[in-house]
């Protein structure tokens, strides 16, 4: 039976949800106009006044906010309350440039806990569960976000953070963890380490995995579920908007429901900014309508996704976002063709006997882009003949070419020779960016 944290809102009729969103949006816009000079200036430039925004239908009149705006106002320029009301700061990892800072009031932390509690309840967790948190604690929102969300549900939280994988497995085994949250790539690394320690999924008590913070494919889900003996769920979020819990899967696992009473999503054409209809792929944009300290207006996430409002078997009415293909800044353009690392992952894992560890190396030789895909072979294949390894390379080459539409050099490498990651995995080395 489907379980809800707050059925009245998660399954609210659409017209009720819309009027709540419209009310909260108009209030938020008024507040940022009054309290944040940056928003006031941008709205004045666009010729929009707070009174022009009375419903969700008016959203498109507002200017976008992008990562550069956050950098330009670093550190606190977009905060809408005084620092005396701010009780927590987090920061984005800053892998794609200068870091940005986000702030939370006490109410914002409550909102965040609620969002994560809804997700965990949809995943079947309750106060009888033990939650092993292996997201990093610190400025990254993964650790503390899931920590307080799980406590809110009443789960027994085990705040392990990242690192020391063998010890993590001992903790999972000895403390009887029934749920785990970490990046999907780290879940695979845990499974691999467990095997090295001579343990199987029958030696642990895990039932549920809460995975997000990086793109992962359905094929990866199958591998993780098989290796750890769990049901793996997807959770989405970003620091700028609140952290994990912006969207979450339900039992249907056909997309993630967005907590629409807090965040209004839109999909836009990343080149023109035009709002696209549901079902069309584009860049995901969020407007925060309940946040006090850091209420972003039409924030361009750079995540490429599709929104679908359809009747869900779980009963929730919140719109669903399909698994994001990746970020527009992770998208590689190789000889004019758009390539997401997640597409390569999908091809590799669908072929069966390759491992989920891979790396894309992009370079430019004689003014032409080159793509090499290094894939770890499974330990069983390692003992095979050179001939059969070559055969495997050509099978992968053909599959990659037919899916991506470009040729790639495939290089099979020894088991465990590629780097493992405790947080977000890095799958691309782009030497053209030197
Ligand atoms: O990664 C927050 C988070 C922590 C989400 C734990 C889920 C679980 P940032 O470090 O700001 O915040 O990175 C946000 O990560 O824009 C996406 O590109 C990517 N991302 C997050 N969740 C998913 C997901 C956290 N489920 C960026 N699938 C986002 C694909 C995801 N990508």
Tab-separated table of C-alpha atoms and ligand atoms in Angstrom:
chain	number	residue	atom	x	y	z
A	1	UNK	CA	0.000	0.000	0.000
A	2	UNK	CA	1.273	3.454	-0.930
A	3	UNK	CA	2.400	5.500	2.050
A	4	UNK	CA	2.397	9.290	2.283
A	5	UNK	CA	3.958	11.739	4.696
A	6	UNK	CA	1.269	14.366	4.033
A	7	UNK	CA	-1.433	12.969	1.783
A	8	UNK	CA	-3.536	16.128	1.873
A	9	UNK	CA	-0.879	18.070	0.001
A	10	UNK	CA	0.856	15.286	-1.959
A	11	UNK	CA	-2.482	14.219	-3.466
A	12	UNK	CA	-4.192	17.639	-3.512
A	13	UNK	CA	-6.536	18.334	-6.445
A	14	UNK	CA	-4.748	20.319	-9.126
A	15	UNK	CA	-6.925	23.429	-8.801
A	16	UNK	CA	-6.162	23.615	-5.072
A	17	UNK	CA	-2.453	23.218	-5.720
A	18	UNK	CA	-2.571	25.909	-8.389
A	19	UNK	CA	-4.272	28.446	-6.158
A	20	UNK	CA	-1.822	27.732	-3.336
A	21	UNK	CA	1.082	28.194	-5.755
A	22	UNK	CA	-0.369	31.416	-7.135
A	23	UNK	CA	-0.838	32.866	-3.663
A	24	UNK	CA	2.642	31.889	-2.519
A	25	UNK	CA	4.230	33.094	-5.747
A	26	UNK	CA	2.695	36.563	-5.535
A	27	UNK	CA	3.775	36.875	-1.901
A	28	UNK	CA	7.327	35.740	-2.679
A	29	UNK	CA	7.687	38.130	-5.597
A	30	UNK	CA	6.525	41.019	-3.459
A	31	UNK	CA	8.954	40.050	-0.713
A	32	UNK	CA	11.998	39.772	-2.958
A	33	UNK	CA	11.098	43.020	-4.711
A	34	UNK	CA	11.017	44.782	-1.365
A	35	UNK	CA	14.027	43.100	0.251
A	36	UNK	CA	16.527	42.195	-2.466
A	37	UNK	CA	17.872	45.162	-4.481
A	38	UNK	CA	19.161	42.788	-7.148
A	39	UNK	CA	15.677	41.373	-7.895
A	40	UNK	CA	14.125	44.831	-7.758
A	41	UNK	CA	16.598	46.097	-10.324
A	42	UNK	CA	16.085	43.089	-12.620
A	43	UNK	CA	12.299	43.376	-12.406
A	44	UNK	CA	12.426	47.119	-13.025
A	45	UNK	CA	14.592	46.512	-16.089
A	46	UNK	CA	12.069	43.965	-17.345
A	47	UNK	CA	9.200	46.384	-16.612
A	48	UNK	CA	7.463	43.986	-14.171
A	49	UNK	CA	5.949	45.102	-10.882
A	50	UNK	CA	4.987	42.761	-8.018
A	51	UNK	CA	1.288	43.491	-8.676
A	52	UNK	CA	1.668	42.051	-12.197
A	53	UNK	CA	2.258	38.616	-10.670
A	54	UNK	CA	-1.037	37.309	-9.352
A	55	UNK	CA	-0.993	33.728	-10.582
A	56	UNK	CA	1.274	30.953	-11.822
A	57	UNK	CA	0.271	32.000	-15.341
A	58	UNK	CA	2.218	35.243	-14.813
A	59	UNK	CA	5.455	33.453	-13.992
A	60	UNK	CA	6.830	33.860	-17.513
A	61	UNK	CA	6.876	37.665	-17.080
A	62	UNK	CA	9.664	37.419	-14.519
A	63	UNK	CA	13.337	37.472	-15.507
A	64	UNK	CA	15.429	34.325	-15.071
A	65	UNK	CA	18.082	33.976	-12.399
A	66	UNK	CA	21.196	32.043	-13.327
A	67	UNK	CA	24.329	30.793	-11.619
A	68	UNK	CA	26.236	33.894	-12.720
A	69	UNK	CA	23.749	36.087	-10.803
A	70	UNK	CA	24.560	34.062	-7.687
A	71	UNK	CA	28.263	34.586	-8.273
A	72	UNK	CA	27.823	38.306	-8.950
A	73	UNK	CA	26.026	38.726	-5.623
A	74	UNK	CA	28.355	36.385	-3.677
A	75	UNK	CA	28.087	35.706	-0.796
A	76	UNK	CA	24.814	37.096	0.592
A	77	UNK	CA	23.483	39.486	-2.075
A	78	UNK	CA	20.345	37.432	-2.860
A	79	UNK	CA	19.348	36.779	0.749
A	80	UNK	CA	15.858	38.115	1.452
A	81	UNK	CA	16.139	38.242	5.268
A	82	UNK	CA	18.676	39.698	7.688
A	83	UNK	CA	21.509	37.412	8.788
A	84	UNK	CA	19.990	37.362	12.287
A	85	UNK	CA	17.235	35.132	10.833
A	86	UNK	CA	19.657	32.828	8.997
A	87	UNK	CA	20.458	29.718	11.017
A	88	UNK	CA	22.424	27.651	8.484
A	89	UNK	CA	24.621	28.139	5.431
A	90	UNK	CA	25.534	25.596	2.762
A	91	UNK	CA	27.559	26.019	-0.395
A	92	UNK	CA	27.687	24.365	-3.781
A	93	UNK	CA	30.746	22.286	-4.472
A	94	UNK	CA	32.052	24.814	-6.959
A	95	UNK	CA	33.264	22.257	-9.487
A	96	UNK	CA	32.061	24.439	-12.351
A	97	UNK	CA	33.425	27.760	-11.090
A	98	UNK	CA	33.345	29.925	-7.988
A	99	UNK	CA	31.287	28.425	-5.157
A	100	UNK	CA	27.929	29.899	-4.238
A	101	UNK	CA	26.415	30.242	-0.770
A	102	UNK	CA	22.851	29.458	0.239
A	103	UNK	CA	21.105	30.258	3.533
A	104	UNK	CA	18.199	28.889	5.558
A	105	UNK	CA	15.941	30.292	8.247
A	106	UNK	CA	14.426	27.970	10.875
A	107	UNK	CA	11.283	27.709	8.728
A	108	UNK	CA	13.379	26.892	5.660
A	109	UNK	CA	14.974	24.004	7.545
A	110	UNK	CA	11.480	22.767	8.470
A	111	UNK	CA	10.413	22.957	4.827
A	112	UNK	CA	13.495	21.005	3.794
A	113	UNK	CA	12.908	18.310	6.424
A	114	UNK	CA	9.314	17.975	5.255
A	115	UNK	CA	10.404	17.563	1.633
A	116	UNK	CA	12.885	14.839	2.566
A	117	UNK	CA	10.358	13.175	4.895
A	118	UNK	CA	7.845	12.953	2.040
A	119	UNK	CA	10.518	11.299	-0.106
A	120	UNK	CA	11.599	8.808	2.546
A	121	UNK	CA	7.997	7.856	3.307
A	122	UNK	CA	7.331	7.305	-0.409
A	123	UNK	CA	10.357	4.970	-0.390
A	124	UNK	CA	8.689	2.916	2.333
A	125	UNK	CA	10.840	4.130	5.253
A	126	UNK	CA	9.384	4.741	8.706
A	127	UNK	CA	10.414	5.069	12.345
A	128	UNK	CA	11.388	1.399	12.527
A	129	UNK	CA	14.171	1.911	9.978
A	130	UNK	CA	17.876	2.620	10.437
A	131	UNK	CA	19.230	5.196	7.974
A	132	UNK	CA	22.919	4.965	7.103
A	133	UNK	CA	23.889	8.400	5.725
A	134	UNK	CA	26.969	8.226	3.493
A	135	UNK	CA	26.463	11.519	1.740
A	136	UNK	CA	29.133	13.984	2.738
A	137	UNK	CA	28.420	16.127	5.802
A	138	UNK	CA	29.511	19.733	5.586
A	139	UNK	CA	28.786	22.469	3.087
A	140	UNK	CA	27.344	19.872	0.667
A	141	UNK	CA	23.598	19.577	1.285
A	142	UNK	CA	23.440	15.777	0.897
A	143	UNK	CA	24.554	14.710	4.382
A	144	UNK	CA	22.755	17.147	6.668
A	145	UNK	CA	19.711	17.336	4.364
A	146	UNK	CA	19.037	13.607	4.465
A	147	UNK	CA	20.093	13.414	8.111
A	148	UNK	CA	17.410	15.789	9.354
A	149	UNK	CA	14.826	14.452	6.882
A	150	UNK	CA	15.336	10.939	8.249
A	151	UNK	CA	15.196	12.141	11.865
A	152	UNK	CA	11.966	13.982	11.043
A	153	UNK	CA	10.465	10.634	9.989
A	154	UNK	CA	11.721	9.146	13.256
A	155	UNK	CA	14.273	6.871	11.644
A	156	UNK	CA	17.387	5.918	13.607
A	157	UNK	CA	20.039	7.939	11.833
A	158	UNK	CA	23.622	6.732	11.508
A	159	UNK	CA	25.654	9.781	10.399
A	160	UNK	CA	28.643	8.085	8.782
A	161	UNK	CA	29.479	10.623	6.041
A	162	UNK	CA	31.965	9.670	3.317
A	163	UNK	CA	35.177	7.655	3.414
A	164	UNK	CA	36.595	4.491	4.929
A	165	UNK	CA	34.449	2.165	2.889
A	166	UNK	CA	35.352	-1.014	4.788
A	167	UNK	CA	34.344	0.565	8.060
A	168	UNK	CA	31.070	1.693	6.441
A	169	UNK	CA	30.301	-1.913	5.599
A	170	UNK	CA	31.066	-3.061	9.115
A	171	UNK	CA	28.712	-0.365	10.405
A	172	UNK	CA	25.960	-1.385	7.964
A	173	UNK	CA	26.348	-4.997	9.069
A	174	UNK	CA	26.754	-4.494	12.825
A	175	UNK	CA	24.256	-1.643	13.316
A	176	UNK	CA	21.646	-3.365	11.137
A	177	UNK	CA	21.102	-0.460	8.735
A	178	UNK	CA	17.916	-1.004	6.727
A	179	UNK	CA	18.233	2.080	4.504
A	180	UNK	CA	21.203	3.843	2.972
A	181	UNK	CA	21.666	7.144	1.195
A	182	UNK	CA	24.706	7.990	-0.945
A	183	UNK	CA	25.546	8.665	-4.567
A	184	UNK	CA	24.640	5.751	-6.860
A	185	UNK	CA	28.285	5.410	-7.884
A	186	UNK	CA	29.306	5.050	-4.237
A	187	UNK	CA	26.621	2.386	-3.747
A	188	UNK	CA	28.371	0.315	-6.415
A	189	UNK	CA	31.712	0.885	-4.759
A	190	UNK	CA	30.257	-0.281	-1.449
A	191	UNK	CA	28.974	-3.445	-3.154
A	192	UNK	CA	32.380	-4.057	-4.687
A	193	UNK	CA	34.146	-3.583	-1.337
A	194	UNK	CA	31.658	-5.857	0.366
A	195	UNK	CA	32.582	-8.586	-2.090
A	196	UNK	CA	36.290	-8.025	-1.377
A	197	UNK	CA	35.542	-8.462	2.313
A	198	UNK	CA	33.946	-11.828	1.542
A	199	UNK	CA	30.429	-10.624	2.343
A	200	UNK	CA	27.246	-10.961	0.302
A	201	UNK	CA	23.941	-9.144	0.352
A	202	UNK	CA	22.671	-11.863	2.697
A	203	UNK	CA	25.100	-10.691	5.382
A	204	UNK	CA	23.472	-7.241	5.573
A	205	UNK	CA	19.985	-6.029	6.320
A	206	UNK	CA	19.605	-3.186	3.804
A	207	UNK	CA	16.212	-2.892	2.090
A	208	UNK	CA	16.087	0.604	0.630
A	209	UNK	CA	18.603	2.830	-1.177
A	210	UNK	CA	18.129	6.592	-1.556
A	211	UNK	CA	20.293	7.692	-4.434
A	212	UNK	CA	20.822	11.012	-6.144
A	213	UNK	CA	23.188	13.977	-6.500
A	214	UNK	CA	24.340	12.715	-9.913
A	215	UNK	CA	22.692	11.250	-13.015
A	216	UNK	CA	22.237	7.482	-13.036
A	217	UNK	CA	20.532	5.141	-15.429
A	218	UNK	CA	17.921	2.385	-15.124
A	219	UNK	CA	20.671	-0.126	-15.931
A	220	UNK	CA	22.681	1.173	-12.989
A	221	UNK	CA	19.583	0.820	-10.797
A	222	UNK	CA	19.316	-2.864	-11.728
A	223	UNK	CA	22.977	-3.479	-10.932
A	224	UNK	CA	22.806	-1.755	-7.542
A	225	UNK	CA	19.586	-3.559	-6.607
A	226	UNK	CA	21.050	-6.942	-7.529
A	227	UNK	CA	24.336	-6.404	-5.755
A	228	UNK	CA	22.984	-4.941	-2.518
A	229	UNK	CA	19.651	-6.761	-2.418
A	230	UNK	CA	17.696	-3.522	-2.056
A	231	UNK	CA	15.091	-1.429	-3.809
A	232	UNK	CA	16.794	1.678	-5.172
A	233	UNK	CA	14.956	5.010	-5.340
A	234	UNK	CA	15.870	8.259	-7.030
A	235	UNK	CA	15.899	11.574	-5.191
A	236	UNK	CA	16.705	14.904	-6.820
A	237	UNK	CA	17.676	18.314	-5.604
A	238	UNK	CA	20.197	21.108	-5.778
A	239	UNK	CA	21.714	23.360	-3.156
A	240	UNK	CA	20.446	26.554	-4.736
A	241	UNK	CA	16.819	25.400	-4.531
A	242	UNK	CA	17.038	23.687	-1.089
A	243	UNK	CA	19.153	20.502	-1.359
A	244	UNK	CA	17.958	16.876	-1.704
A	245	UNK	CA	14.170	16.475	-1.643
A	246	UNK	CA	13.121	18.845	-4.425
A	247	UNK	CA	11.729	15.756	-6.195
A	248	UNK	CA	11.362	12.079	-5.325
A	249	UNK	CA	10.202	8.812	-6.801
A	250	UNK	CA	7.124	6.915	-5.663
A	251	UNK	CA	6.272	3.215	-5.969
A	252	UNK	CA	5.601	3.682	-9.720
A	253	UNK	CA	9.258	4.702	-10.322
A	254	UNK	CA	8.362	6.450	-13.578
A	255	UNK	CA	9.768	9.863	-12.759
A	256	UNK	CA	10.146	11.998	-9.641
A	257	UNK	CA	7.279	13.992	-8.132
A	258	UNK	CA	8.291	17.610	-7.576
A	259	UNK	CA	7.285	19.154	-4.247
A	260	UNK	CA	5.162	21.655	-6.117
A	261	UNK	CA	3.739	23.357	-3.067
A	262	UNK	CA	7.290	24.670	-2.511
A	263	UNK	CA	8.894	24.780	-5.953
A	264	UNK	CA	7.272	25.665	-9.275
A	265	UNK	CA	9.022	23.921	-12.166
A	266	UNK	CA	9.193	25.006	-15.793
A	267	UNK	CA	11.010	23.589	-18.807
A	268	UNK	CA	12.577	26.093	-21.179
A	269	UNK	CA	14.506	26.029	-24.404
A	270	UNK	CA	18.058	26.643	-23.124
A	271	UNK	CA	18.943	28.734	-26.172
A	272	UNK	CA	15.899	30.994	-26.458
A	273	UNK	CA	14.437	30.911	-22.926
A	274	UNK	CA	11.024	30.044	-24.385
A	275	UNK	CA	8.785	28.001	-22.058
A	276	UNK	CA	8.209	24.534	-23.504
A	277	UNK	CA	5.114	22.364	-23.068
A	278	UNK	CA	5.040	19.299	-20.817
A	279	UNK	CA	6.608	16.262	-22.419
A	280	UNK	CA	9.299	18.223	-24.264
A	281	UNK	CA	12.922	17.993	-23.156
A	282	UNK	CA	14.634	21.183	-22.086
A	283	UNK	CA	16.293	23.002	-19.202
A	284	UNK	CA	14.645	22.734	-15.819
A	285	UNK	CA	13.828	26.037	-14.080
A	286	UNK	CA	12.594	26.382	-10.486
A	287	UNK	CA	10.897	29.150	-8.547
A	288	UNK	CA	10.972	28.760	-4.761
A	289	UNK	CA	7.658	29.913	-3.275
A	290	UNK	CA	8.073	29.111	0.404
A	291	UNK	CA	11.705	29.840	1.142
A	292	UNK	CA	12.455	32.805	3.356
A	293	UNK	CA	16.234	33.267	3.309
A	294	UNK	CA	17.070	32.387	-0.276
A	295	UNK	CA	13.958	32.392	-2.475
A	296	UNK	CA	15.186	31.951	-6.025
A	297	UNK	CA	13.003	33.224	-8.844
A	298	UNK	CA	13.022	31.273	-12.136
A	299	UNK	CA	16.397	29.717	-11.421
A	300	UNK	CA	17.994	28.033	-14.432
A	301	UNK	CA	19.345	24.730	-13.143
A	302	UNK	CA	21.119	23.706	-16.377
A	303	UNK	CA	19.669	20.231	-15.781
A	304	UNK	CA	18.141	18.736	-18.881
A	305	UNK	CA	14.852	16.994	-18.149
A	306	UNK	CA	11.235	16.431	-19.198
A	307	UNK	CA	8.151	17.272	-17.106
A	308	UNK	CA	5.005	15.147	-17.244
A	309	UNK	CA	1.723	15.819	-15.547
A	310	UNK	CA	-0.123	12.536	-15.682
A	311	UNK	CA	-2.260	10.473	-13.373
A	312	UNK	CA	0.164	8.481	-11.277
A	313	UNK	CA	-0.699	5.058	-9.895
A	314	UNK	CA	0.585	6.227	-6.485
A	315	UNK	CA	-2.182	8.829	-6.239
A	316	UNK	CA	0.127	11.841	-5.989
A	317	UNK	CA	-0.858	14.826	-8.104
A	318	UNK	CA	2.532	16.564	-8.084
A	319	UNK	CA	4.019	16.849	-11.560
A	320	UNK	CA	6.809	14.395	-12.389
A	321	UNK	CA	10.253	15.098	-13.809
A	322	UNK	CA	11.891	12.292	-15.729
A	323	UNK	CA	15.388	11.275	-14.670
A	324	UNK	CA	17.611	14.190	-15.742
A	325	UNK	CA	19.874	13.236	-18.630
A	326	UNK	CA	22.590	15.412	-17.108
A	327	UNK	CA	23.499	19.063	-16.897
A	328	UNK	CA	23.812	21.181	-19.994
A	329	UNK	CA	27.362	21.948	-18.840
A	330	UNK	CA	28.135	18.197	-18.670
A	331	UNK	CA	26.839	17.731	-22.169
A	332	UNK	CA	29.720	17.135	-24.501
A	333	UNK	CA	29.646	18.337	-28.047
A	334	UNK	CA	31.803	15.923	-29.975
A	335	UNK	CA	32.148	16.577	-33.675
A	336	UNK	CA	28.918	18.547	-33.451
A	337	UNK	CA	26.951	15.750	-31.775
A	338	UNK	CA	25.506	16.213	-28.275
A	339	UNK	CA	26.585	13.444	-25.919
A	340	UNK	CA	25.667	12.899	-22.280
A	341	UNK	CA	27.883	10.557	-20.238
A	342	UNK	CA	24.665	8.892	-19.000
A	343	UNK	CA	23.935	7.700	-22.560
A	344	UNK	CA	27.263	5.904	-22.610
A	345	UNK	CA	26.528	4.352	-19.209
A	346	UNK	CA	23.222	3.088	-20.492
A	347	UNK	CA	24.804	1.443	-23.545
A	348	UNK	CA	27.606	-0.160	-21.546
A	349	UNK	CA	25.392	-1.616	-18.863
A	350	UNK	CA	22.766	-2.860	-21.303
A	351	UNK	CA	25.423	-5.017	-22.953
A	352	UNK	CA	25.658	-7.161	-19.841
A	353	UNK	CA	29.153	-8.331	-19.103
A	354	UNK	CA	30.895	-4.960	-18.787
A	355	UNK	CA	31.398	-3.278	-15.434
A	356	UNK	CA	29.706	0.011	-14.515
A	357	UNK	CA	33.080	1.794	-14.301
A	358	UNK	CA	33.925	3.910	-17.306
A	359	UNK	CA	35.550	7.155	-18.318
A	360	UNK	CA	35.227	9.338	-21.401
A	361	UNK	CA	38.360	11.018	-22.653
A	362	UNK	CA	37.718	13.754	-25.156
A	363	UNK	CA	40.509	15.464	-27.046
A	364	UNK	CA	41.127	17.406	-30.230
A	365	UNK	CA	43.651	15.995	-32.660
A	366	UNK	CA	44.331	17.740	-35.972
A	367	UNK	CA	41.310	19.990	-35.428
A	368	UNK	CA	39.001	17.050	-35.036
A	369	UNK	CA	37.372	15.864	-31.781
A	370	UNK	CA	38.243	12.398	-30.556
A	371	UNK	CA	36.404	10.261	-28.031
A	372	UNK	CA	37.974	7.383	-26.179
A	373	UNK	CA	35.841	5.359	-23.801
A	374	UNK	CA	37.740	3.400	-21.186
A	375	UNK	CA	35.704	0.593	-19.690
A	376	UNK	CA	36.754	-1.740	-16.935
A	377	UNK	CA	36.317	-5.359	-17.822
A	378	UNK	CA	34.803	-7.695	-15.319
A	379	UNK	CA	37.238	-9.943	-13.404
A	380	UNK	CA	35.839	-13.018	-15.277
A	381	UNK	CA	36.697	-11.455	-18.642
A	382	UNK	CA	40.161	-10.504	-17.474
A	383	UNK	CA	41.308	-14.097	-17.887
A	384	UNK	CA	39.919	-14.288	-21.446
A	385	UNK	CA	42.060	-14.359	-24.548
A	386	UNK	CA	43.227	-11.224	-26.344
A	387	UNK	CA	40.940	-12.245	-29.158
A	388	UNK	CA	37.803	-12.276	-27.056
A	389	UNK	CA	38.725	-8.932	-25.493
A	390	UNK	CA	39.042	-7.473	-28.973
A	391	UNK	CA	35.685	-8.960	-29.876
A	392	UNK	CA	34.159	-7.326	-26.829
A	393	UNK	CA	35.681	-3.972	-27.805
A	394	UNK	CA	34.103	-4.138	-31.222
A	395	UNK	CA	30.702	-5.074	-29.775
A	396	UNK	CA	30.861	-2.014	-27.504
A	397	UNK	CA	32.123	0.188	-30.346
A	398	UNK	CA	29.181	-0.801	-32.562
A	399	UNK	CA	26.627	-0.285	-29.774
A	400	UNK	CA	28.056	3.129	-28.837
A	401	UNK	CA	28.132	4.232	-32.438
A	402	UNK	CA	24.561	3.240	-33.117
A	403	UNK	CA	23.276	4.990	-29.959
A	404	UNK	CA	25.374	8.154	-29.969
A	405	UNK	CA	25.736	8.490	-33.704
A	406	UNK	CA	29.489	9.051	-33.493
A	407	UNK	CA	32.485	6.745	-33.584
A	408	UNK	CA	34.505	6.197	-30.421
A	409	UNK	CA	37.667	4.335	-29.583
A	410	UNK	CA	36.933	1.686	-26.966
A	411	UNK	CA	39.664	0.684	-24.577
A	412	UNK	CA	39.033	-2.117	-22.121
A	413	UNK	CA	41.081	-1.661	-18.986
A	414	UNK	CA	41.912	-3.917	-16.041
A	415	UNK	CA	39.402	-4.473	-13.261
A	416	UNK	CA	39.613	-1.812	-10.528
A	417	UNK	CA	42.016	0.380	-12.498
A	418	UNK	CA	39.665	3.378	-12.841
A	419	UNK	CA	39.202	5.783	-9.963
A	420	UNK	CA	36.366	5.206	-7.464
A	421	UNK	CA	34.453	8.163	-6.015
A	422	UNK	CA	32.940	8.694	-2.584
A	423	UNK	CA	30.774	11.599	-3.719
A	424	UNK	CA	29.763	12.580	-7.220
A	425	UNK	CA	31.545	10.483	-9.846
A	426	UNK	CA	33.569	12.204	-12.558
A	427	UNK	CA	33.155	10.369	-15.854
A	428	UNK	CA	34.689	12.851	-18.291
A	429	UNK	CA	38.177	14.136	-18.941
A	430	UNK	CA	37.889	16.830	-21.580
A	431	UNK	CA	41.402	17.671	-22.711
A	432	UNK	CA	40.038	20.288	-25.131
A	433	UNK	CA	39.441	22.573	-22.128
A	434	UNK	CA	43.130	23.036	-21.355
B	1	LIG	O1	23.516	17.144	-5.222
B	1	LIG	C1	21.768	17.722	-3.666
B	1	LIG	C2	21.445	16.282	-3.491
B	1	LIG	C3	22.078	15.572	-2.502
B	1	LIG	C4	20.482	15.675	-4.280
B	1	LIG	C5	21.755	14.233	-2.311
B	1	LIG	C6	20.135	14.347	-4.085
B	1	LIG	C7	20.770	13.631	-3.094
B	1	LIG	P1	24.308	20.010	-5.599
B	1	LIG	O2	25.626	19.559	-5.100
B	1	LIG	O3	23.987	21.448	-5.594
B	1	LIG	O4	23.150	19.360	-4.749
B	1	LIG	O5	24.148	19.426	-7.052
B	1	LIG	C8	22.949	19.579	-7.745
B	1	LIG	O6	23.228	17.470	-8.932
B	1	LIG	O7	21.606	20.227	-10.480
B	1	LIG	C9	21.855	17.819	-10.813
B	1	LIG	O8	22.701	18.160	-11.879
B	1	LIG	C10	22.541	16.772	-9.951
B	1	LIG	N1	21.546	15.871	-9.349
B	1	LIG	C11	21.051	15.915	-8.104
B	1	LIG	N2	20.177	14.883	-7.922
B	1	LIG	C12	20.135	14.190	-9.084
B	1	LIG	C13	19.430	13.035	-9.540
B	1	LIG	C14	22.892	18.005	-4.624
B	1	LIG	N3	18.625	12.349	-8.759
B	1	LIG	C15	23.026	18.892	-9.084
B	1	LIG	N4	19.631	12.652	-10.815
B	1	LIG	C16	21.736	18.986	-9.852
B	1	LIG	C17	20.470	13.328	-11.626
B	1	LIG	C18	20.997	14.836	-10.003
B	1	LIG	N5	21.161	14.402	-11.260
